[in-house]
Amino acid sequence: MEKLETVILTETWNDLLGAINKTSLSLQNNTITMDVATKLFASLSEYISNARNNFDQYESAAKEINPNSDYKDKFQRIRIRSTRITFLENPSETVQLSGKEKFYVETFLPIIDTLNTHLMQRSESYKEINERFSFFTQLRTIEPNHLKKKCKELADFYCEDINTNELNSECFHLREYLKTFKNESMDLSILDIHSLIKADKLAETFPNVEVATRIFLCLMITNCSGERSFSQLKRIKNEL
């Protein structure tokens, strides 16, 4: 426990797992929406990627906790690796890392890269769903042809709930309606658009938009509650 490597890992995991835990708690909030979750996931991935450059900070914090600690290589005899040289071959240069460099390359970087890889894989599903609905937040500035394309893609995916032609005309109508507000530069979130339709009682005017935004707001962000239910079930109902 007194090794410098252990103290550095403690500082590293405390920082990274602290950020992951806070993000996880936010994702479990019943009021969070998919667009916010996508941005939150992206920011967490970027935060962990930037941790690659914070090794010196973790090392300094570890040495403050235990000033007398050092890397275990400092207390070990340097091993010389034997190499066999075949005919007409020259001895190859062997690179032996020790101390800080060895721990940084063989332990610290694999931790950061593995975490970031899994986060990026998980965030792909969030990005895919968010991209499907993101054009609603750009109604004031999106190009007409691009808007038609996005409306068709969304309506084709939810073909049982949304009509392509009606959604297309409603989006262009809603586009002009949003321009009547004074603050035209402000981007509205999907929650804002849905709340506006409800507050102004425009559900009959924009029925397909209302359904689409409601679908987006009802999407599950995480399945932690379901997993916890199964964990509790094991305690209540077991093999006996």
Short mmCIF file of C-alpha atoms in Angstrom, two decimals:
data_model
loop_
_atom_site.label_atom_id
_atom_site.label_comp_id
_atom_site.label_asym_id
_atom_site.label_seq_id
_atom_site.Cartn_x
_atom_site.Cartn_y
_atom_site.Cartn_z
CA MET A 1 0.00 0.00 0.00
CA GLU A 2 2.97 2.32 0.51
CA LYS A 3 4.28 1.93 -3.03
CA LEU A 4 4.16 5.07 -5.14
CA GLU A 5 2.34 3.22 -7.92
CA THR A 6 -0.50 2.32 -5.53
CA VAL A 7 -0.87 5.89 -4.32
CA ILE A 8 -0.88 7.23 -7.90
CA LEU A 9 -3.57 4.73 -8.89
CA THR A 10 -5.60 5.76 -5.85
CA GLU A 11 -5.44 9.41 -6.90
CA THR A 12 -6.21 8.54 -10.53
CA TRP A 13 -9.20 6.33 -9.79
CA ASN A 14 -10.55 8.78 -7.23
CA ASP A 15 -10.62 11.49 -9.89
CA LEU A 16 -11.93 9.39 -12.78
CA LEU A 17 -14.50 7.38 -10.84
CA GLY A 18 -15.69 10.55 -9.15
CA ALA A 19 -16.50 12.08 -12.53
CA ILE A 20 -18.08 8.83 -13.75
CA ASN A 21 -20.23 8.53 -10.63
CA LYS A 22 -21.52 12.10 -10.92
CA THR A 23 -22.34 11.52 -14.58
CA SER A 24 -24.11 8.27 -13.73
CA LEU A 25 -26.26 9.99 -11.11
CA SER A 26 -27.23 12.68 -13.63
CA LEU A 27 -28.12 10.06 -16.24
CA GLN A 28 -30.46 8.39 -13.73
CA ASN A 29 -32.36 11.64 -13.18
CA ASN A 30 -35.94 11.17 -14.38
CA THR A 31 -35.99 14.66 -15.93
CA ILE A 32 -32.90 14.35 -18.14
CA THR A 33 -33.41 14.21 -21.91
CA MET A 34 -31.48 12.41 -24.61
CA ASP A 35 -29.80 15.52 -26.01
CA VAL A 36 -28.46 16.47 -22.58
CA ALA A 37 -27.32 12.89 -21.96
CA THR A 38 -25.44 12.85 -25.28
CA LYS A 39 -23.58 16.05 -24.42
CA LEU A 40 -22.88 14.78 -20.91
CA PHE A 41 -21.44 11.52 -22.23
CA ALA A 42 -19.28 13.40 -24.75
CA SER A 43 -17.96 15.73 -22.06
CA LEU A 44 -17.10 12.76 -19.79
CA SER A 45 -15.23 11.05 -22.61
CA GLU A 46 -13.29 14.24 -23.31
CA TYR A 47 -12.51 14.68 -19.61
CA ILE A 48 -11.06 11.17 -19.36
CA SER A 49 -9.08 11.68 -22.59
CA ASN A 50 -7.53 14.83 -21.14
CA ALA A 51 -6.49 12.84 -18.08
CA ARG A 52 -3.71 11.35 -20.24
CA ASN A 53 -1.91 14.65 -19.79
CA ASN A 54 -2.48 14.83 -16.02
CA PHE A 55 -0.08 12.09 -14.96
CA ASP A 56 2.38 14.55 -13.41
CA GLN A 57 -0.44 16.03 -11.31
CA TYR A 58 -1.44 12.61 -10.00
CA GLU A 59 2.19 11.81 -9.26
CA SER A 60 2.69 15.08 -7.37
CA ALA A 61 -0.46 14.48 -5.31
CA ALA A 62 0.74 10.96 -4.51
CA LYS A 63 4.14 12.19 -3.33
CA GLU A 64 2.44 14.75 -1.08
CA ILE A 65 0.48 11.93 0.56
CA ASN A 66 3.56 9.71 0.99
CA PRO A 67 6.78 11.72 0.52
CA ASN A 68 9.02 8.72 1.24
CA SER A 69 7.53 6.49 -1.44
CA ASP A 70 9.17 5.73 -4.75
CA TYR A 71 8.72 3.47 -7.76
CA LYS A 72 9.36 -0.18 -7.01
CA ASP A 73 12.03 -0.36 -9.74
CA LYS A 74 14.25 1.81 -7.59
CA PHE A 75 14.51 -1.03 -5.08
CA GLN A 76 15.02 -3.85 -7.58
CA ARG A 77 18.09 -5.08 -9.35
CA ILE A 78 18.15 -4.18 -13.03
CA ARG A 79 17.65 -7.30 -15.13
CA ILE A 80 19.60 -7.67 -18.33
CA ARG A 81 17.66 -9.61 -20.92
CA SER A 82 19.70 -12.18 -22.82
CA THR A 83 19.34 -12.15 -26.60
CA ARG A 84 20.30 -14.80 -29.13
CA ILE A 85 22.06 -13.59 -32.22
CA THR A 86 21.72 -15.72 -35.33
CA PHE A 87 24.17 -15.80 -38.19
CA LEU A 88 24.70 -12.47 -40.02
CA GLU A 89 22.50 -10.65 -37.54
CA ASN A 90 23.48 -7.68 -35.46
CA PRO A 91 22.36 -7.34 -31.86
CA SER A 92 19.12 -5.38 -31.72
CA GLU A 93 18.70 -2.49 -29.36
CA THR A 94 16.45 -3.32 -26.44
CA VAL A 95 14.38 -0.61 -24.85
CA GLN A 96 13.97 -1.11 -21.13
CA LEU A 97 11.62 1.22 -19.35
CA SER A 98 12.00 1.80 -15.67
CA GLY A 99 10.39 3.78 -12.92
CA LYS A 100 8.03 6.51 -14.02
CA GLU A 101 8.16 5.74 -17.75
CA LYS A 102 7.35 2.06 -17.26
CA PHE A 103 4.39 2.75 -15.00
CA TYR A 104 3.10 5.50 -17.32
CA VAL A 105 3.28 3.38 -20.48
CA GLU A 106 2.30 -0.05 -19.13
CA THR A 107 -0.32 0.89 -16.53
CA PHE A 108 -1.57 4.47 -16.65
CA LEU A 109 -2.15 4.84 -20.40
CA PRO A 110 -3.93 1.45 -20.80
CA ILE A 111 -6.36 2.44 -18.02
CA ILE A 112 -7.23 5.76 -19.67
CA ASP A 113 -7.48 4.27 -23.17
CA THR A 114 -9.66 1.35 -22.06
CA LEU A 115 -12.06 3.62 -20.21
CA ASN A 116 -12.30 5.99 -23.14
CA THR A 117 -12.84 3.17 -25.65
CA HIS A 118 -15.79 1.74 -23.70
CA LEU A 119 -17.28 5.20 -23.20
CA MET A 120 -17.08 5.93 -26.93
CA GLN A 121 -18.75 2.61 -27.75
CA ARG A 122 -21.60 3.32 -25.36
CA SER A 123 -22.03 6.90 -26.52
CA GLU A 124 -22.53 5.82 -30.14
CA SER A 125 -26.11 4.74 -29.43
CA TYR A 126 -26.81 8.08 -27.75
CA LYS A 127 -25.39 9.99 -30.69
CA GLU A 128 -27.38 7.96 -33.23
CA ILE A 129 -30.70 8.63 -31.50
CA ASN A 130 -29.89 12.27 -30.81
CA GLU A 131 -28.94 12.88 -34.46
CA ARG A 132 -32.31 11.50 -35.53
CA PHE A 133 -34.16 14.25 -33.63
CA SER A 134 -31.57 17.04 -33.54
CA PHE A 135 -33.03 18.92 -36.52
CA PHE A 136 -35.89 20.14 -34.30
CA THR A 137 -33.40 22.33 -32.41
CA GLN A 138 -32.21 23.85 -35.71
CA LEU A 139 -35.54 24.68 -37.31
CA ARG A 140 -34.72 28.38 -37.61
CA THR A 141 -31.39 27.90 -39.39
CA ILE A 142 -31.49 24.50 -41.12
CA GLU A 143 -31.48 24.38 -44.92
CA PRO A 144 -34.86 23.46 -46.49
CA ASN A 145 -33.51 20.47 -48.40
CA HIS A 146 -31.77 19.15 -45.33
CA LEU A 147 -34.93 19.63 -43.29
CA LYS A 148 -36.94 17.57 -45.79
CA LYS A 149 -34.33 14.81 -45.63
CA LYS A 150 -34.33 14.69 -41.83
CA CYS A 151 -38.13 14.69 -41.69
CA LYS A 152 -38.27 11.74 -44.08
CA GLU A 153 -35.65 9.78 -42.11
CA LEU A 154 -37.49 10.31 -38.82
CA ALA A 155 -40.92 9.51 -40.28
CA ASP A 156 -39.60 6.36 -41.98
CA PHE A 157 -38.18 5.13 -38.68
CA TYR A 158 -41.42 5.83 -36.76
CA CYS A 159 -43.69 5.06 -39.68
CA GLU A 160 -46.56 3.89 -37.47
CA ASP A 161 -46.69 7.14 -35.50
CA ILE A 162 -45.60 9.87 -37.91
CA ASN A 163 -46.63 10.76 -41.46
CA THR A 164 -43.79 11.92 -43.71
CA ASN A 165 -45.63 14.58 -45.73
CA GLU A 166 -47.49 15.96 -42.75
CA LEU A 167 -44.35 16.17 -40.61
CA ASN A 168 -42.54 17.95 -43.42
CA SER A 169 -45.22 20.62 -43.83
CA GLU A 170 -45.61 21.03 -40.07
CA CYS A 171 -41.88 21.58 -39.59
CA PHE A 172 -41.84 24.34 -42.22
CA HIS A 173 -44.92 25.88 -40.61
CA LEU A 174 -43.37 25.65 -37.14
CA ARG A 175 -40.18 27.14 -38.54
CA GLU A 176 -42.04 30.31 -39.52
CA TYR A 177 -43.93 30.34 -36.23
CA LEU A 178 -40.69 30.29 -34.24
CA LYS A 179 -39.34 33.20 -36.27
CA THR A 180 -42.13 35.41 -34.91
CA PHE A 181 -40.46 35.45 -31.51
CA LYS A 182 -38.13 38.35 -30.76
CA ASN A 183 -35.06 36.35 -29.78
CA GLU A 184 -34.50 34.60 -33.10
CA SER A 185 -30.87 33.73 -32.34
CA MET A 186 -31.78 31.54 -29.37
CA ASP A 187 -31.78 27.81 -30.09
CA LEU A 188 -34.72 25.99 -28.56
CA SER A 189 -34.33 22.51 -27.17
CA ILE A 190 -36.80 19.76 -28.02
CA LEU A 191 -38.24 20.11 -24.53
CA ASP A 192 -38.76 23.83 -25.17
CA ILE A 193 -40.53 23.13 -28.46
CA HIS A 194 -42.81 20.54 -26.88
CA SER A 195 -43.58 22.86 -23.96
CA LEU A 196 -44.31 25.69 -26.41
CA ILE A 197 -46.76 23.54 -28.38
CA LYS A 198 -48.51 22.54 -25.18
CA ALA A 199 -48.54 26.05 -23.68
CA ASP A 200 -49.90 27.67 -26.85
CA LYS A 201 -52.31 24.74 -27.38
CA LEU A 202 -50.99 23.99 -30.87
CA ALA A 203 -51.13 20.19 -30.69
CA GLU A 204 -53.86 20.15 -33.34
CA THR A 205 -51.85 22.44 -35.58
CA PHE A 206 -48.61 20.44 -35.27
CA PRO A 207 -49.80 16.91 -34.35
CA ASN A 208 -46.86 15.05 -35.90
CA VAL A 209 -44.30 17.40 -34.35
CA GLU A 210 -46.00 16.96 -30.99
CA VAL A 211 -45.86 13.17 -31.31
CA ALA A 212 -42.21 13.22 -32.44
CA THR A 213 -41.09 15.45 -29.58
CA ARG A 214 -43.08 13.35 -27.11
CA ILE A 215 -41.36 10.19 -28.39
CA PHE A 216 -37.99 11.85 -27.89
CA LEU A 217 -38.80 13.00 -24.36
CA CYS A 218 -40.08 9.55 -23.39
CA LEU A 219 -36.94 7.69 -24.49
CA MET A 220 -35.18 5.85 -21.67
CA ILE A 221 -31.73 7.27 -20.94
CA THR A 222 -30.46 4.42 -18.78
CA ASN A 223 -31.51 0.96 -17.64
CA CYS A 224 -29.98 1.09 -14.16
CA SER A 225 -33.36 0.76 -12.44
CA GLY A 226 -34.09 -2.48 -14.28
CA GLU A 227 -30.69 -3.93 -13.41
CA ARG A 228 -31.15 -3.04 -9.76
CA SER A 229 -34.56 -4.75 -9.76
CA PHE A 230 -32.93 -7.99 -10.86
CA SER A 231 -30.28 -7.61 -8.15
CA GLN A 232 -32.98 -7.20 -5.51
CA LEU A 233 -34.89 -10.14 -6.94
CA LYS A 234 -31.92 -12.44 -6.28
CA ARG A 235 -32.11 -11.60 -2.59
CA ILE A 236 -35.87 -12.17 -2.39
CA LYS A 237 -36.19 -15.24 -4.60
CA ASN A 238 -33.25 -17.64 -4.67
CA GLU A 239 -32.73 -21.30 -5.52
CA LEU A 240 -34.19 -22.34 -2.12
#
